[in-house]
Coordinates of C-alpha atoms in Angstrom, one line a residue:
X127 CA -23.9 82.8 26.9
X128 CA -23.6 80.2 24.2
X129 CA -20.3 78.7 22.9
X130 CA -19.8 76.9 19.6
X131 CA -17.2 74.2 20.1
X132 CA -15.2 73.0 17.0
X133 CA -13.6 69.6 17.2
X134 CA -11.6 67.3 15.0
X135 CA -13.4 64.2 16.2
X136 CA -15.9 64.0 19.0
X137 CA -18.3 61.6 20.7
X138 CA -18.6 58.7 20.0
X139 CA -15.4 58.2 18.0
X140 CA -11.9 58.4 19.4
X141 CA -13.1 58.1 23.0
X142 CA -9.6 58.5 24.5
X143 CA -9.1 61.9 22.9
X144 CA -12.7 63.1 23.6
X145 CA -12.7 62.2 27.3
X146 CA -11.5 65.8 28.0
X147 CA -14.0 67.2 25.4
X148 CA -17.0 65.5 27.0
X149 CA -15.9 66.5 30.5
X150 CA -15.5 70.1 29.5
X151 CA -18.9 70.2 27.7
X152 CA -20.8 68.6 30.6
X153 CA -19.2 70.9 33.2
X154 CA -19.8 74.0 31.1
X155 CA -23.4 73.1 30.9
X156 CA -23.4 72.6 34.7
X157 CA -22.0 76.1 35.0
X158 CA -24.9 77.5 32.9
X159 CA -23.0 77.9 29.6
X160 CA -25.0 76.7 26.6
X161 CA -22.9 74.8 24.1
X162 CA -23.3 73.6 20.5
X163 CA -20.8 71.6 18.5
X164 CA -19.3 71.1 15.1
X165 CA -17.0 68.3 14.1
X166 CA -14.6 68.3 11.1
X167 CA -14.8 66.0 8.1
X168 CA -12.2 63.8 9.8
X169 CA -14.9 62.5 12.1
X170 CA -15.8 60.2 9.2
X171 CA -19.6 60.5 9.5
X172 CA -21.0 61.3 6.1
X173 CA -24.5 59.8 6.6
X174 CA -25.8 61.9 9.5
X175 CA -25.7 65.8 9.4
X176 CA -26.8 66.2 13.0
X177 CA -26.3 63.7 15.8
X178 CA -27.2 63.7 19.5
X179 CA -25.0 61.7 21.8
X180 CA -25.2 61.8 25.6
X181 CA -27.4 64.8 25.5
X182 CA -25.0 66.8 23.3
X183 CA -25.9 67.8 19.7
X184 CA -23.1 67.5 17.1
X185 CA -23.3 69.1 13.7
X186 CA -21.2 66.9 11.3
X187 CA -19.3 68.4 8.4
X188 CA -19.4 67.1 4.8
X189 CA -16.5 64.8 3.7
X190 CA -13.8 66.3 1.6
X191 CA -13.5 65.7 -2.2
X192 CA -11.8 67.0 -5.3
X193 CA -8.2 67.0 -6.6
X194 CA -6.7 68.8 -3.5
X195 CA -8.0 66.1 -1.2
X196 CA -5.8 63.5 -2.9
X197 CA -2.5 65.5 -2.7
X198 CA -0.1 64.7 0.2
X199 CA 0.2 67.5 2.8
X200 CA -2.2 69.8 0.8
X201 CA -5.0 67.3 1.5
X202 CA -5.0 68.6 5.1
X203 CA -5.9 72.1 3.9
X204 CA -8.8 70.6 2.0
X205 CA -10.6 70.1 5.3
X206 CA -10.8 73.8 6.0
X207 CA -13.3 75.0 3.5
X208 CA -16.1 72.5 4.3
X209 CA -15.5 73.2 8.0
X210 CA -15.8 76.9 7.5
X211 CA -19.1 76.4 5.6
X212 CA -20.5 74.2 8.3
X213 CA -19.4 76.5 11.2
X214 CA -21.2 79.4 9.4
X215 CA -24.3 77.3 8.9
X216 CA -24.4 76.4 12.6
X217 CA -23.8 80.0 13.6
X218 CA -27.0 81.0 11.7
X219 CA -28.9 78.2 13.5
X220 CA -27.5 78.5 17.0
X221 CA -26.5 82.2 17.3
X222 CA -23.5 81.6 19.6
X223 CA -21.5 84.3 21.3
X224 CA -18.1 82.7 21.0
X225 CA -16.4 80.2 18.7
X226 CA -14.1 77.8 20.7
X227 CA -11.9 75.7 18.5
X228 CA -9.9 72.7 19.8
X229 CA -6.5 71.7 18.4
X230 CA -5.2 70.6 15.9
X231 CA -4.5 73.9 14.1
X232 CA -6.7 73.1 11.1
X233 CA -9.7 73.5 13.3
X234 CA -8.4 76.8 14.6
X235 CA -7.8 78.0 11.0
X236 CA -11.4 77.2 10.0
X237 CA -12.7 78.9 13.2
X238 CA -10.7 82.0 12.4
X239 CA -12.1 82.3 8.9
X240 CA -15.6 81.8 10.2
X241 CA -15.0 84.2 13.1
X242 CA -13.9 86.9 10.6
X243 CA -17.0 86.4 8.5
X244 CA -19.4 86.3 11.5
X245 CA -17.7 88.9 13.7
X246 CA -17.4 86.4 16.6
X247 CA -14.4 86.1 18.9
X248 CA -12.4 82.9 18.6
X249 CA -10.8 80.9 21.5
X250 CA -8.3 78.4 20.4
X251 CA -7.5 75.5 22.8
X252 CA -4.2 73.6 22.5
X253 CA -3.9 70.1 23.9
X254 CA -0.6 69.1 22.3
X255 CA 1.5 70.2 19.4
X256 CA 0.5 67.9 16.5
X257 CA 4.0 67.9 15.0
X258 CA 5.6 66.6 18.2
X259 CA 3.2 63.7 18.5
X260 CA 3.7 62.9 14.7
X261 CA 7.4 62.6 15.3
X262 CA 6.9 59.8 17.8
X263 CA 4.3 58.1 15.6
X264 CA 6.5 58.3 12.6
X265 CA 4.2 60.6 10.5
X266 CA 7.0 63.1 10.1
X267 CA 10.5 63.9 11.3
X268 CA 11.5 66.8 13.5
X269 CA 12.1 70.0 11.4
X270 CA 11.1 68.4 8.1
X271 CA 8.8 70.3 5.8
X272 CA 5.6 68.9 7.3
X273 CA 6.8 69.6 10.8
X274 CA 7.7 73.2 10.0
X275 CA 4.5 73.9 8.1
X276 CA 2.3 72.5 11.0
X277 CA 4.3 74.5 13.5
X278 CA 3.9 77.7 11.4
X279 CA 0.1 77.1 11.0
X280 CA -0.2 76.7 14.8
X281 CA 1.7 79.9 15.4
X282 CA -0.5 81.7 12.9
X283 CA -3.7 80.5 14.6
X284 CA -2.4 81.5 18.1
X285 CA -1.4 85.0 16.7
X286 CA -4.9 85.7 15.3
X287 CA -7.1 84.0 17.9
X288 CA -8.9 86.3 20.4
X289 CA -7.5 84.2 23.3
X290 CA -5.7 80.9 23.7
X291 CA -6.0 78.1 26.3
X292 CA -3.6 75.3 26.9
X293 CA -3.9 72.2 29.0
X294 CA -0.7 72.8 30.9
X295 CA 2.1 75.2 31.8
X296 CA 4.5 73.4 29.5
X297 CA 2.6 74.3 26.3
X298 CA 2.0 77.8 27.5
X299 CA 5.7 78.3 28.2
X300 CA 6.6 77.1 24.7
X301 CA 4.3 79.6 23.1
X302 CA 5.5 82.5 25.2
X303 CA 9.0 81.6 24.0
X304 CA 7.7 82.1 20.5
X305 CA 7.2 85.8 21.4
X306 CA 3.6 85.9 22.5
X307 CA 2.5 87.8 25.6
X308 CA 1.7 85.7 28.7
X309 CA -1.6 87.6 28.9
X310 CA -2.9 85.8 25.8
X311 CA -3.0 82.4 27.5
X312 CA -5.2 80.7 30.1
X313 CA -4.3 77.3 31.4
X314 CA -7.2 74.9 31.7
X315 CA -5.5 71.9 33.2
X316 CA -6.3 68.3 32.7
X317 CA -8.5 66.9 35.5
X318 CA -10.8 64.1 36.5
X319 CA -14.5 63.7 37.3
X320 CA -13.8 62.8 40.9
X321 CA -17.3 61.6 41.5
X322 CA -16.7 58.8 38.9
X323 CA -13.8 57.3 40.9
X324 CA -14.1 55.4 44.1
X325 CA -11.0 54.7 46.2
X326 CA -10.0 51.1 45.6
X327 CA -9.7 49.1 48.9
X328 CA -8.2 45.8 49.9
X329 CA -11.7 44.4 49.7
X330 CA -11.9 45.3 46.0
X331 CA -8.7 43.3 45.4
X332 CA -10.3 40.4 47.3
X333 CA -13.4 40.6 45.2
X334 CA -11.3 40.2 42.1
X335 CA -9.3 37.3 43.3
X336 CA -10.6 35.2 40.4
X337 CA -9.1 37.6 37.9
X338 CA -5.8 37.7 39.8
X339 CA -5.7 33.9 39.7
X340 CA -6.5 33.8 35.9
X341 CA -3.6 36.2 35.3
X342 CA -1.4 34.3 37.7
X343 CA -1.0 37.3 40.0
X344 CA -2.1 35.8 43.3
X345 CA 0.3 36.7 46.1
X346 CA 2.4 38.9 43.7
X347 CA 3.6 42.5 44.0
X348 CA 2.0 43.9 40.9
X349 CA 3.4 46.9 38.9
X350 CA 0.9 48.1 36.3
X351 CA 0.2 50.3 33.3
X352 CA -3.2 50.7 31.8
X353 CA -3.4 52.7 28.5
X354 CA -2.1 52.8 24.9
X355 CA 1.3 51.4 24.0
X356 CA 3.0 54.3 22.3
X357 CA 6.8 54.6 22.1
X358 CA 6.8 57.8 24.1
X359 CA 5.2 56.0 27.1
X360 CA 8.5 54.2 27.7
X361 CA 7.1 50.8 28.5
X362 CA 10.2 49.2 27.2
X363 CA 12.0 51.0 30.1
X364 CA 9.7 49.3 32.6
X365 CA 10.3 45.9 31.0
X366 CA 14.1 46.5 31.0
X367 CA 13.9 47.3 34.7
X368 CA 12.2 44.0 35.5
X369 CA 15.2 41.6 35.7
X370 CA 16.8 43.8 38.4
X371 CA 13.5 44.0 40.3
X372 CA 13.0 40.3 40.1
X373 CA 16.5 39.6 41.4
X374 CA 15.5 41.4 44.6
X375 CA 11.8 40.5 44.6
X376 CA 10.8 37.3 42.7
X377 CA 7.1 38.0 43.5
X378 CA 7.2 41.1 41.3
X379 CA 5.1 41.2 38.2
X380 CA 4.4 43.8 35.5
X381 CA 0.8 44.0 34.3
X382 CA 0.3 45.8 30.9
X383 CA -3.4 46.4 30.1
X384 CA -4.2 47.8 26.7
X385 CA -2.5 47.8 23.3
X386 CA -1.1 49.9 20.6
X387 CA 1.7 50.3 18.0
X388 CA 4.5 49.1 20.3
X389 CA 2.8 45.9 21.5
X390 CA 4.7 43.4 19.4
X391 CA 8.1 45.2 20.1
X392 CA 7.4 45.0 23.8
X393 CA 6.5 41.3 23.7
X394 CA 9.7 40.6 21.7
X395 CA 11.7 42.5 24.4
X396 CA 10.1 40.3 27.1
X397 CA 11.2 37.2 25.2
X398 CA 14.7 38.6 24.6
X399 CA 15.1 39.2 28.4
X400 CA 13.7 35.8 29.2
X401 CA 11.0 37.1 31.6
X402 CA 8.0 35.5 30.0
X403 CA 5.3 35.0 32.7
X404 CA 6.7 37.9 34.7
X405 CA 5.2 40.5 32.3
X406 CA 1.5 39.9 31.6
X407 CA -0.2 41.4 28.5
X408 CA -4.0 41.4 28.8
X409 CA -4.8 43.1 25.5
X410 CA -7.5 45.8 25.4
X411 CA -10.3 45.4 28.0
X412 CA -13.8 46.9 28.1
X413 CA -14.0 50.2 29.9
X414 CA -16.4 48.7 32.4
X415 CA -13.7 46.2 33.4
X416 CA -10.8 48.6 33.8
X417 CA -11.5 49.1 37.6
X418 CA -11.0 45.4 38.2
X419 CA -7.5 45.5 36.8
X420 CA -6.7 48.7 38.7
X421 CA -7.6 46.8 41.9
X422 CA -4.9 44.2 41.3
X423 CA -2.1 46.8 40.9
X424 CA 0.1 47.8 43.9
X425 CA 2.1 50.5 42.0
X426 CA 1.2 52.3 38.7
X427 CA 4.2 52.9 36.5
X428 CA 4.4 55.8 34.0
X429 CA 8.0 55.8 32.5
X430 CA 7.5 58.4 29.7
X431 CA 10.6 59.1 27.7
X432 CA 12.2 62.6 27.6
X433 CA 11.1 64.4 24.4
X434 CA 9.3 67.5 23.5
X435 CA 5.8 65.9 23.6
X436 CA 6.3 64.5 27.1
X437 CA 8.1 67.5 28.5
X438 CA 5.3 69.8 27.4
X439 CA 2.1 67.8 27.8
X440 CA 0.4 66.5 31.0
X441 CA -1.2 63.1 30.8
X442 CA -4.5 62.0 32.4
X443 CA -3.6 58.5 33.6
X444 CA -1.7 59.5 36.7
X445 CA -4.6 61.6 37.9
X446 CA -7.0 58.7 37.3
X447 CA -4.7 56.5 39.4
X448 CA -4.5 59.1 42.2
X449 CA -8.3 59.4 42.2
X450 CA -8.6 55.7 42.9
X451 CA -6.2 55.9 45.8
X452 CA -3.3 54.2 43.9
X453 CA 0.3 55.1 44.2
X454 CA 2.2 56.2 41.1
X455 CA 5.8 56.3 40.0
X456 CA 6.6 58.3 36.9
X457 CA 9.6 59.7 35.0
X458 CA 10.5 63.2 35.8
X459 CA 9.6 64.7 32.4
X460 CA 7.9 68.1 32.5
X461 CA 4.4 66.8 32.0
X462 CA 4.7 64.6 35.1
X463 CA 6.4 67.2 37.2
X464 CA 3.3 69.4 36.8
X465 CA 1.1 66.7 38.4
X466 CA 3.4 64.8 40.8
X467 CA 5.4 66.0 43.8
X468 CA 8.0 63.4 44.6
X469 CA 7.4 61.5 47.9
X470 CA 4.2 63.6 48.4
X471 CA 1.6 62.9 45.7
X472 CA 3.6 60.2 44.0
X473 CA 7.2 59.2 43.2
X474 CA 9.6 60.3 40.4
X475 CA 12.7 58.8 38.8
X476 CA 15.1 60.2 36.2
X477 CA 13.6 59.9 32.8
X478 CA 15.2 57.3 30.6
X479 CA 17.1 55.6 33.4
X480 CA 15.8 52.0 33.8
X481 CA 18.4 51.4 36.5
X482 CA 17.1 54.1 38.8
X483 CA 13.5 53.0 38.0
X484 CA 14.3 49.5 39.2
X485 CA 16.0 50.8 42.3
X486 CA 13.1 53.0 43.3
X487 CA 10.6 50.3 42.6
X488 CA 12.5 47.8 44.8
X489 CA 12.7 50.4 47.5
X490 CA 8.9 51.1 47.4
X491 CA 7.9 47.4 47.2
X492 CA 10.0 46.9 50.4
X493 CA 8.4 49.8 52.1
X494 CA 4.6 49.5 52.0
X495 CA 4.2 52.3 54.5
X496 CA 5.9 54.7 52.2
X497 CA 3.5 53.6 49.4
X498 CA 0.6 54.1 51.7
X499 CA 1.7 57.6 52.7
X500 CA 1.1 59.1 49.3
X501 CA -2.4 57.7 48.8
X502 CA -4.3 60.2 50.8
X503 CA -2.3 63.1 49.4
X504 CA -2.9 62.0 45.8
X505 CA -6.6 61.6 46.3
X506 CA -6.8 65.0 48.1
X507 CA -4.9 66.6 45.2
X508 CA -7.4 65.5 42.6
X509 CA -10.4 66.0 44.9
X510 CA -9.6 69.6 45.7
X511 CA -7.5 70.8 42.8
X512 CA -7.4 68.6 39.7
X513 CA -11.2 68.1 39.2
X514 CA -13.2 69.3 36.2
X515 CA -15.4 71.7 38.1
X516 CA -12.3 73.7 39.3
X517 CA -10.6 73.5 35.9
X518 CA -13.6 74.4 33.7
X519 CA -14.6 77.3 35.9
X520 CA -11.6 79.1 34.5
X521 CA -13.4 79.5 31.2
X522 CA -16.0 81.8 32.7
X523 CA -13.9 84.9 33.2
X524 CA -12.2 84.3 29.8
X525 CA -15.5 84.1 28.0
X526 CA -17.0 87.0 29.8
X527 CA -14.0 89.2 28.9
X528 CA -14.4 88.4 25.2
X529 CA -18.1 89.1 25.1
X530 CA -17.6 92.4 26.8

């Protein structure tokens, strides 16, 4: 069996988005599924037609051009024709059995057109609804023309695809509410490569004492977030909770590792609240260094705000924390509730409520035994359930049914 995967971007660009892609491809190969790969013109590589990265061969698509490529909104549709042409070229070369397109919907649209011409079944994989992420990023407003057109395109691709996979139950439920039968969907949940994560021990923290000293975290109770600073992550909520936490525990610190669109706003909020030195911004750090920062954190905080994006989509970061034996506290949005059982694999608080967040954090920092109690459960959860081998194995019966 050979599967042709169609991506918007893929290795080596946009590594955060493609972490799932790489994990899926490697695990599919481990399961005996041959893969080949096409990336859209959005990848930005107009010099190399075929590129091999990490043992995976990527066929790049030609950049878009012409009048249509310069028109707002319509320029997105200009990506489809060169993608269709490239997919058909690769089908002739690779002779796949199935086309597997990964969201956004433009990739699905191109895959459907190529599928009709080649007679191949099309699997469409949805990782998030583009229009909901665009609302948070400011690219469009909910229910404006671009939002409605994007949603309509997604619905069209879902209707005509041979099968659809989603990364979580939230996305699947939303599509079922649009009138599609449940049998059309397979959930391929987010997961981790468990073998890449060692449980962080007290010794690891000791080994990174110099880093703790540099960041002025020695002897502190460290709350932490490592990732991108988008508005929907709710990091302003964590900062607003800090004065109440500090009033009870002056040793508390908030360590924010990463960067993003909200970074300046967050720094201004820290200044406004007068808690400089209590909230530490490190900026972006090399991937190879991330483990050192994790070792300094006593409690990972994921205060995502309640909105369609966070209610429907599961994040990867809490799973990565659990894999390293770190306790997590997260807002009770739908995406988190799919991953975290309160007081069992982690801790939840009411989304958008910084007062309850501060109360729960104060309680947990005072009760180290309670923090410790969830570590084993969290690690077992990712080790036995939320690992890529388990998750990716769900593709096999789906692919086999389409080939038959």
